[in-house]
PDB file of C-alpha atoms and ligand atoms in Angstrom:
ATOM      1  CA  MET A1023      52.327  69.199  44.842  1.00  0.00           C
ATOM      2  CA  ALA A1024      52.512  65.400  43.660  1.00  0.00           C
ATOM      3  CA  ARG A1025      51.533  64.133  39.772  1.00  0.00           C
ATOM      4  CA  ILE A1026      48.315  61.829  39.822  1.00  0.00           C
ATOM      5  CA  LEU A1027      46.184  59.887  37.004  1.00  0.00           C
ATOM      6  CA  TYR A1028      42.904  59.512  38.001  1.00  0.00           C
ATOM      7  CA  SER A1029      42.531  56.231  35.682  1.00  0.00           C
ATOM      8  CA  GLY A1030      39.482  54.253  35.548  1.00  0.00           C
ATOM      9  CA  THR A1031      38.307  50.516  36.434  1.00  0.00           C
ATOM     10  CA  ARG A1032      41.240  48.083  35.027  1.00  0.00           C
ATOM     11  CA  ASN A1033      38.656  45.914  33.354  1.00  0.00           C
ATOM     12  CA  ALA A1034      35.986  48.292  32.003  1.00  0.00           C
ATOM     13  CA  SER A1035      38.849  51.386  30.546  1.00  0.00           C
ATOM     14  CA  SER A1036      41.249  50.836  27.087  1.00  0.00           C
ATOM     15  CA  TRP A1037      41.499  54.565  27.238  1.00  0.00           C
ATOM     16  CA  ALA A1038      43.260  54.779  31.415  1.00  0.00           C
ATOM     17  CA  LEU A1039      45.522  52.097  30.075  1.00  0.00           C
ATOM     18  CA  ARG A1040      47.349  54.149  26.729  1.00  0.00           C
ATOM     19  CA  ALA A1041      47.679  56.495  29.714  1.00  0.00           C
ATOM     20  CA  TRP A1042      48.771  54.741  32.279  1.00  0.00           C
ATOM     21  CA  LEU A1043      51.250  52.211  30.329  1.00  0.00           C
ATOM     22  CA  ALA A1044      52.941  55.182  28.218  1.00  0.00           C
ATOM     23  CA  LEU A1045      53.717  56.158  32.025  1.00  0.00           C
ATOM     24  CA  ARG A1046      55.025  53.475  33.350  1.00  0.00           C
ATOM     25  CA  GLU A1047      57.101  52.633  30.274  1.00  0.00           C
ATOM     26  CA  ALA A1048      58.679  55.900  30.618  1.00  0.00           C
ATOM     27  CA  GLU A1049      59.447  54.827  33.733  1.00  0.00           C
ATOM     28  CA  ILE A1050      57.061  58.336  35.068  1.00  0.00           C
ATOM     29  CA  ALA A1051      56.818  58.305  38.732  1.00  0.00           C
ATOM     30  CA  PHE A1052      52.816  59.616  39.249  1.00  0.00           C
ATOM     31  CA  GLU A1053      49.984  58.360  41.960  1.00  0.00           C
ATOM     32  CA  GLU A1054      47.434  56.521  40.882  1.00  0.00           C
ATOM     33  CA  GLN A1055      43.172  57.355  41.862  1.00  0.00           C
ATOM     34  CA  VAL A1056      41.173  54.646  40.012  1.00  0.00           C
ATOM     35  CA  VAL A1057      37.971  56.287  39.228  1.00  0.00           C
ATOM     36  CA  ASP A1058      34.976  53.256  39.567  1.00  0.00           C
ATOM     37  CA  ILE A1059      33.095  54.177  36.556  1.00  0.00           C
ATOM     38  CA  ARG A1060      31.673  51.082  36.106  1.00  0.00           C
ATOM     39  CA  LYS A1061      27.304  51.804  36.510  1.00  0.00           C
ATOM     40  CA  PRO A1062      25.979  53.523  38.877  1.00  0.00           C
ATOM     41  CA  GLN A1063      28.766  54.715  40.002  1.00  0.00           C
ATOM     42  CA  ARG A1064      30.021  55.650  36.833  1.00  0.00           C
ATOM     43  CA  HIS A1065      27.535  58.539  36.806  1.00  0.00           C
ATOM     44  CA  GLY A1066      28.554  60.770  40.285  1.00  0.00           C
ATOM     45  CA  ASN A1067      32.289  59.479  39.698  1.00  0.00           C
ATOM     46  CA  LEU A1068      33.151  61.116  35.854  1.00  0.00           C
ATOM     47  CA  ALA A1069      30.460  64.191  37.773  1.00  0.00           C
ATOM     48  CA  ARG A1070      33.983  64.807  40.553  1.00  0.00           C
ATOM     49  CA  ILE A1071      36.201  64.184  37.124  1.00  0.00           C
ATOM     50  CA  GLY A1072      33.803  67.282  35.726  1.00  0.00           C
ATOM     51  CA  ALA A1073      34.628  69.224  38.703  1.00  0.00           C
ATOM     52  CA  PHE A1074      38.978  69.671  37.195  1.00  0.00           C
ATOM     53  CA  SER A1075      38.930  68.176  33.906  1.00  0.00           C
ATOM     54  CA  PRO A1076      36.452  69.703  31.066  1.00  0.00           C
ATOM     55  CA  PRO A1077      35.276  66.340  29.466  1.00  0.00           C
ATOM     56  CA  ALA A1078      34.582  64.830  32.404  1.00  0.00           C
ATOM     57  CA  ALA A1079      36.036  61.033  31.161  1.00  0.00           C
ATOM     58  CA  VAL A1080      39.069  59.738  32.498  1.00  0.00           C
ATOM     59  CA  PRO A1081      42.060  59.923  32.999  1.00  0.00           C
ATOM     60  CA  VAL A1082      43.026  62.406  33.536  1.00  0.00           C
ATOM     61  CA  LEU A1083      46.470  63.537  35.132  1.00  0.00           C
ATOM     62  CA  VAL A1084      47.481  66.600  37.649  1.00  0.00           C
ATOM     63  CA  ASP A1085      50.378  67.057  37.150  1.00  0.00           C
ATOM     64  CA  GLU A1086      51.145  70.278  39.751  1.00  0.00           C
ATOM     65  CA  GLY A1087      48.030  72.121  39.320  1.00  0.00           C
ATOM     66  CA  THR A1088      48.192  71.258  35.421  1.00  0.00           C
ATOM     67  CA  VAL A1089      45.181  69.631  34.147  1.00  0.00           C
ATOM     68  CA  VAL A1090      45.963  66.993  31.278  1.00  0.00           C
ATOM     69  CA  TYR A1091      43.284  65.665  29.918  1.00  0.00           C
ATOM     70  CA  ASP A1092      42.416  63.123  27.033  1.00  0.00           C
ATOM     71  CA  SER A1093      44.653  59.921  27.147  1.00  0.00           C
ATOM     72  CA  LEU A1094      46.724  61.065  23.495  1.00  0.00           C
ATOM     73  CA  ALA A1095      48.055  63.975  25.316  1.00  0.00           C
ATOM     74  CA  ILE A1096      48.934  62.733  28.490  1.00  0.00           C
ATOM     75  CA  MET A1097      50.729  60.372  26.205  1.00  0.00           C
ATOM     76  CA  GLU A1098      52.855  62.614  24.542  1.00  0.00           C
ATOM     77  CA  TYR A1099      53.325  64.149  28.001  1.00  0.00           C
ATOM     78  CA  ALA A1100      54.933  60.923  29.192  1.00  0.00           C
ATOM     79  CA  ASN A1101      57.091  60.660  26.436  1.00  0.00           C
ATOM     80  CA  GLU A1102      58.516  64.413  27.023  1.00  0.00           C
ATOM     81  CA  LEU A1103      58.694  63.818  30.664  1.00  0.00           C
ATOM     82  CA  SER A1104      61.235  60.318  29.920  1.00  0.00           C
ATOM     83  CA  GLY A1105      63.302  63.225  27.541  1.00  0.00           C
ATOM     84  CA  GLY A1106      61.357  61.696  24.292  1.00  0.00           C
ATOM     85  CA  ARG A1107      61.748  58.032  24.304  1.00  0.00           C
ATOM     86  CA  LEU A1108      58.815  56.890  23.504  1.00  0.00           C
ATOM     87  CA  LEU A1109      58.776  58.722  19.976  1.00  0.00           C
ATOM     88  CA  PRO A1110      61.042  57.669  17.019  1.00  0.00           C
ATOM     89  CA  ALA A1111      64.481  60.619  17.028  1.00  0.00           C
ATOM     90  CA  GLU A1112      63.578  61.190  13.550  1.00  0.00           C
ATOM     91  CA  ILE A1113      60.821  63.949  12.419  1.00  0.00           C
ATOM     92  CA  ARG A1114      59.650  61.310   9.291  1.00  0.00           C
ATOM     93  CA  SER A1115      59.615  58.323  11.532  1.00  0.00           C
ATOM     94  CA  ARG A1116      57.700  60.258  14.596  1.00  0.00           C
ATOM     95  CA  ALA A1117      55.669  61.772  12.080  1.00  0.00           C
ATOM     96  CA  HIS A1118      54.286  58.349  10.773  1.00  0.00           C
ATOM     97  CA  VAL A1119      54.290  57.614  14.255  1.00  0.00           C
ATOM     98  CA  ARG A1120      52.130  60.125  15.346  1.00  0.00           C
ATOM     99  CA  SER A1121      49.583  58.931  12.478  1.00  0.00           C
ATOM    100  CA  LEU A1122      49.288  55.499  13.753  1.00  0.00           C
ATOM    101  CA  LEU A1123      48.587  57.325  16.894  1.00  0.00           C
ATOM    102  CA  ALA A1124      45.963  59.522  15.521  1.00  0.00           C
ATOM    103  CA  TRP A1125      44.271  56.374  13.149  1.00  0.00           C
ATOM    104  CA  GLN A1126      43.709  54.555  16.414  1.00  0.00           C
ATOM    105  CA  HIS A1127      42.958  57.173  18.433  1.00  0.00           C
ATOM    106  CA  SER A1128      40.169  58.955  16.025  1.00  0.00           C
ATOM    107  CA  GLY A1129      38.744  55.051  16.113  1.00  0.00           C
ATOM    108  CA  LEU A1130      40.147  52.734  14.239  1.00  0.00           C
ATOM    109  CA  SER A1131      37.424  53.317  11.450  1.00  0.00           C
ATOM    110  CA  GLY A1132      35.755  51.116  14.055  1.00  0.00           C
ATOM    111  CA  LEU A1133      37.584  48.185  14.211  1.00  0.00           C
ATOM    112  CA  CYS A1134      35.379  45.655  15.704  1.00  0.00           C
ATOM    113  CA  ALA A1135      32.606  48.268  17.614  1.00  0.00           C
ATOM    114  CA  ARG A1136      31.927  45.608  19.663  1.00  0.00           C
ATOM    115  CA  LEU A1137      35.199  43.454  20.360  1.00  0.00           C
ATOM    116  CA  SER A1138      34.953  45.922  23.941  1.00  0.00           C
ATOM    117  CA  PHE A1139      38.158  46.132  26.066  1.00  0.00           C
ATOM    118  CA  GLU A1140      35.261  44.457  28.817  1.00  0.00           C
ATOM    119  CA  SER A1141      34.841  41.926  27.001  1.00  0.00           C
ATOM    120  CA  ALA A1142      38.564  40.707  26.602  1.00  0.00           C
ATOM    121  CA  PHE A1143      38.088  39.530  30.512  1.00  0.00           C
ATOM    122  CA  TYR A1144      34.541  37.918  29.918  1.00  0.00           C
ATOM    123  CA  PRO A1145      34.965  34.738  30.977  1.00  0.00           C
ATOM    124  CA  ARG A1146      32.961  33.614  27.891  1.00  0.00           C
ATOM    125  CA  ARG A1147      33.537  35.103  24.550  1.00  0.00           C
ATOM    126  CA  ARG A1148      32.131  33.833  21.580  1.00  0.00           C
ATOM    127  CA  PRO A1149      34.198  34.036  18.569  1.00  0.00           C
ATOM    128  CA  MET A1150      34.096  36.645  16.314  1.00  0.00           C
ATOM    129  CA  THR A1151      32.297  37.924  13.724  1.00  0.00           C
ATOM    130  CA  ALA A1152      32.949  37.363   8.915  1.00  0.00           C
ATOM    131  CA  GLY A1153      33.261  41.265   9.701  1.00  0.00           C
ATOM    132  CA  GLU A1154      35.353  41.272  12.825  1.00  0.00           C
ATOM    133  CA  HIS A1155      37.524  38.811  11.252  1.00  0.00           C
ATOM    134  CA  ALA A1156      38.600  40.646   7.625  1.00  0.00           C
ATOM    135  CA  GLN A1157      38.652  43.855  10.460  1.00  0.00           C
ATOM    136  CA  ALA A1158      41.459  41.780  12.442  1.00  0.00           C
ATOM    137  CA  GLN A1159      43.416  41.180   9.314  1.00  0.00           C
ATOM    138  CA  ARG A1160      43.502  44.455   8.120  1.00  0.00           C
ATOM    139  CA  LEU A1161      44.579  45.229  10.825  1.00  0.00           C
ATOM    140  CA  PHE A1162      46.699  42.636  10.886  1.00  0.00           C
ATOM    141  CA  ALA A1163      48.328  43.417   7.876  1.00  0.00           C
ATOM    142  CA  VAL A1164      49.250  47.420   8.408  1.00  0.00           C
ATOM    143  CA  TRP A1165      51.222  45.911  11.528  1.00  0.00           C
ATOM    144  CA  GLU A1166      53.337  43.725   9.586  1.00  0.00           C
ATOM    145  CA  ASP A1167      53.647  45.930   7.153  1.00  0.00           C
ATOM    146  CA  GLU A1168      55.357  48.592   9.695  1.00  0.00           C
ATOM    147  CA  LEU A1169      57.154  46.076  11.545  1.00  0.00           C
ATOM    148  CA  THR A1170      58.513  44.337   7.931  1.00  0.00           C
ATOM    149  CA  ALA A1171      59.465  48.252   7.290  1.00  0.00           C
ATOM    150  CA  SER A1172      60.397  49.094  11.032  1.00  0.00           C
ATOM    151  CA  GLY A1173      62.874  45.662  11.480  1.00  0.00           C
ATOM    152  CA  GLY A1174      61.054  45.394  14.762  1.00  0.00           C
ATOM    153  CA  PRO A1175      60.894  44.389  16.959  1.00  0.00           C
ATOM    154  CA  HIS A1176      57.915  46.720  17.589  1.00  0.00           C
ATOM    155  CA  LEU A1177      55.946  48.692  15.196  1.00  0.00           C
ATOM    156  CA  ALA A1178      58.273  51.559  15.214  1.00  0.00           C
ATOM    157  CA  GLY A1179      61.664  48.915  15.770  1.00  0.00           C
ATOM    158  CA  ALA A1180      62.193  50.811  19.579  1.00  0.00           C
ATOM    159  CA  LEU A1181      58.766  50.443  21.496  1.00  0.00           C
ATOM    160  CA  SER A1182      57.023  53.874  21.065  1.00  0.00           C
ATOM    161  CA  LEU A1183      53.938  55.404  21.838  1.00  0.00           C
ATOM    162  CA  ALA A1184      52.006  53.486  18.982  1.00  0.00           C
ATOM    163  CA  ASP A1185      52.629  49.970  20.627  1.00  0.00           C
ATOM    164  CA  LEU A1186      50.881  51.308  23.638  1.00  0.00           C
ATOM    165  CA  ALA A1187      47.966  53.120  21.772  1.00  0.00           C
ATOM    166  CA  PHE A1188      47.339  50.083  20.132  1.00  0.00           C
ATOM    167  CA  ALA A1189      48.409  47.508  23.169  1.00  0.00           C
ATOM    168  CA  PRO A1190      44.131  47.573  24.680  1.00  0.00           C
ATOM    169  CA  THR A1191      43.779  46.382  20.430  1.00  0.00           C
ATOM    170  CA  VAL A1192      45.659  43.734  21.254  1.00  0.00           C
ATOM    171  CA  VAL A1193      44.374  42.909  24.483  1.00  0.00           C
ATOM    172  CA  ARG A1194      40.900  42.981  22.600  1.00  0.00           C
ATOM    173  CA  LEU A1195      42.031  40.866  20.056  1.00  0.00           C
ATOM    174  CA  ALA A1196      43.847  38.170  21.503  1.00  0.00           C
ATOM    175  CA  ALA A1197      41.199  37.711  24.095  1.00  0.00           C
ATOM    176  CA  HIS A1198      39.067  36.049  21.105  1.00  0.00           C
ATOM    177  CA  ALA A1199      41.198  33.165  19.439  1.00  0.00           C
ATOM    178  CA  PRO A1200      41.989  35.459  16.439  1.00  0.00           C
ATOM    179  CA  ASP A1201      43.878  33.544  13.015  1.00  0.00           C
ATOM    180  CA  THR A1202      46.768  34.403  12.770  1.00  0.00           C
ATOM    181  CA  ALA A1203      47.716  32.381  10.612  1.00  0.00           C
ATOM    182  CA  ARG A1204      49.645  34.598   7.559  1.00  0.00           C
ATOM    183  CA  TRP A1205      51.056  37.486  10.136  1.00  0.00           C
ATOM    184  CA  PRO A1206      54.035  35.780  11.219  1.00  0.00           C
ATOM    185  CA  LEU A1207      56.252  39.279  12.421  1.00  0.00           C
ATOM    186  CA  ALA A1208      52.367  41.338  13.900  1.00  0.00           C
ATOM    187  CA  ARG A1209      51.541  37.844  15.948  1.00  0.00           C
ATOM    188  CA  ALA A1210      55.206  37.871  17.562  1.00  0.00           C
ATOM    189  CA  TRP A1211      55.215  41.212  18.036  1.00  0.00           C
ATOM    190  CA  MET A1212      51.383  40.979  20.052  1.00  0.00           C
ATOM    191  CA  SER A1213      53.073  38.109  22.141  1.00  0.00           C
ATOM    192  CA  SER A1214      55.353  40.090  23.043  1.00  0.00           C
ATOM    193  CA  MET A1215      53.625  43.132  24.452  1.00  0.00           C
ATOM    194  CA  LEU A1216      51.253  40.826  26.490  1.00  0.00           C
ATOM    195  CA  ALA A1217      54.557  39.798  27.880  1.00  0.00           C
ATOM    196  CA  ARG A1218      56.155  43.265  28.945  1.00  0.00           C
ATOM    197  CA  PRO A1219      55.178  43.515  32.479  1.00  0.00           C
ATOM    198  CA  ALA A1220      53.164  46.754  33.039  1.00  0.00           C
ATOM    199  CA  LEU A1221      50.484  45.592  30.834  1.00  0.00           C
ATOM    200  CA  ARG A1222      50.924  41.950  32.533  1.00  0.00           C
ATOM    201  CA  GLU A1223      49.806  44.044  36.316  1.00  0.00           C
ATOM    202  CA  TRP A1224      47.354  45.700  34.697  1.00  0.00           C
ATOM    203  CA  LEU A1225      45.641  43.000  33.190  1.00  0.00           C
ATOM    204  CA  GLU A1226      45.716  40.407  36.280  1.00  0.00           C
ATOM    205  CA  GLU A1227      44.297  43.285  38.140  1.00  0.00           C
ATOM    206  CA  ALA A1228      41.098  43.398  35.554  1.00  0.00           C
ATOM    207  CA  ALA A1229      41.168  39.262  35.256  1.00  0.00           C
ATOM    208  CA  ARG A1230      40.435  39.730  39.725  1.00  0.00           C
ATOM    209  CA  LEU A1231      37.267  42.225  38.956  1.00  0.00           C
ATOM    210  CA  PRO A1232      34.071  41.056  38.204  1.00  0.00           C
ATOM    211  CA  PRO A1233      33.653  41.137  35.039  1.00  0.00           C
ATOM    212  CA  VAL A1234      31.131  44.083  33.707  1.00  0.00           C
ATOM    213  CA  TYR A1235      28.973  42.966  30.708  1.00  0.00           C
ATOM    214  CA  LEU A1236      28.042  45.211  27.567  1.00  0.00           C
ATOM    215  CA  ASP A1237      24.486  45.149  26.070  1.00  0.00           C
ATOM    216  CA  ASP A1238      25.630  44.658  22.375  1.00  0.00           C
ATOM    217  CA  TYR A1239      28.008  42.041  23.008  1.00  0.00           C
ATOM    218  CA  ALA A1240      26.265  38.599  21.690  1.00  0.00           C
ATOM    219  CA  VAL A1241      25.227  38.776  17.715  1.00  0.00           C
ATOM    220  CA  GLU A1242      22.262  37.028  17.093  1.00  0.00           C
ATOM    221  CA  GLY A1243      23.305  33.255  15.688  1.00  0.00           C
ATOM    222  CA  ASP A1244      26.357  33.450  17.551  1.00  0.00           C
ATOM    223  CA  ALA A1245      26.709  30.479  19.945  1.00  0.00           C
ATOM    224  CA  PRO A1246      29.251  31.618  23.206  1.00  0.00           C
ATOM    225  CA  GLN A1247      32.467  29.497  23.566  1.00  0.00           C
TER     226      GLN A1247
HETATM  227  N1  GSH B1821      38.966  60.401  24.238  1.00  0.00           N
HETATM  228  C1  GSH B1821      39.393  60.573  25.457  1.00  0.00           C
HETATM  229  C2  GSH B1821      38.089  59.003  25.817  1.00  0.00           C
HETATM  230  C3  GSH B1821      37.891  59.143  27.380  1.00  0.00           C
HETATM  231  C4  GSH B1821      36.942  57.742  27.484  1.00  0.00           C
HETATM  232  O1  GSH B1821      35.783  58.041  26.400  1.00  0.00           O
HETATM  233  N2  GSH B1821      37.132  58.025  28.886  1.00  0.00           N
HETATM  234  C5  GSH B1821      36.392  56.772  28.899  1.00  0.00           C
HETATM  235  C6  GSH B1821      36.490  55.441  29.982  1.00  0.00           C
HETATM  236  S1  GSH B1821      37.510  54.597  29.303  1.00  0.00           S
HETATM  237  C7  GSH B1821      35.127  57.963  30.406  1.00  0.00           C
HETATM  238  O2  GSH B1821      35.881  57.998  31.048  1.00  0.00           O
HETATM  239  N3  GSH B1821      33.738  58.129  29.764  1.00  0.00           N
HETATM  240  C8  GSH B1821      33.065  59.231  30.250  1.00  0.00           C
HETATM  241  C9  GSH B1821      31.339  58.656  30.170  1.00  0.00           C
HETATM  242  O3  GSH B1821      30.874  58.202  28.609  1.00  0.00           O
HETATM  243  O4  GSH B1821      30.529  59.884  29.850  1.00  0.00           O
HETATM  244  C10 GSH B1821      40.304  59.739  25.958  1.00  0.00           C
HETATM  245  O5  GSH B1821      41.200  58.873  25.007  1.00  0.00           O
HETATM  246  O6  GSH B1821      41.308  60.058  26.419  1.00  0.00           O
END
């Protein structure tokens, strides 16, 4: 029986990207079925996923008949399949990485709600608002502190699930010309993440798709660039 990842539209599914990236970076073999989550086919396609996965969402991994849903569970499973390559061996470091993962998964306190993953692929992107800029600075400061404490080059030293969980956030922020002048380590880490072959492969495919426009992107008073 096969190991199949049901993932999502490349320029619209940041959660699927996290699961896909963890499997790829852990060098786990899997087949992929991309589920088109764009409207109007979104509803029917996700209903089909709902026939075997209670959240009726992507990503979902079906491994030898076992259904693993939610990106976080798939990322943890990818780490376990790889013999623990994507989490630190030391228990406190591992707990700390998991807190970064949990923070990202529970919404990053609503960081930049309108800077959707979809918007990273728009041909014309608006400037960040003052609020988004402030939230980005706060996140850069967290990343800078992590990189300082670990010594880099990744958040926890070696590549971990934390780097991969933040990858879509890096994509969203990098696409909106953030001011990283105060955060040299975070800037270098973001560049290194964007240069990783697996992430580049996903982003190149995403860039070839027609943009998925969301109504709440434009902000009154902000001229598109
Ligand atoms: N917590 C879930 C979120 C998954 C999610 O929201 N996926 C989107 C696509 S990126 C989806 O399928 N949504 C279905 C819906 O909104 O009905 C995870 O981490 O996997």
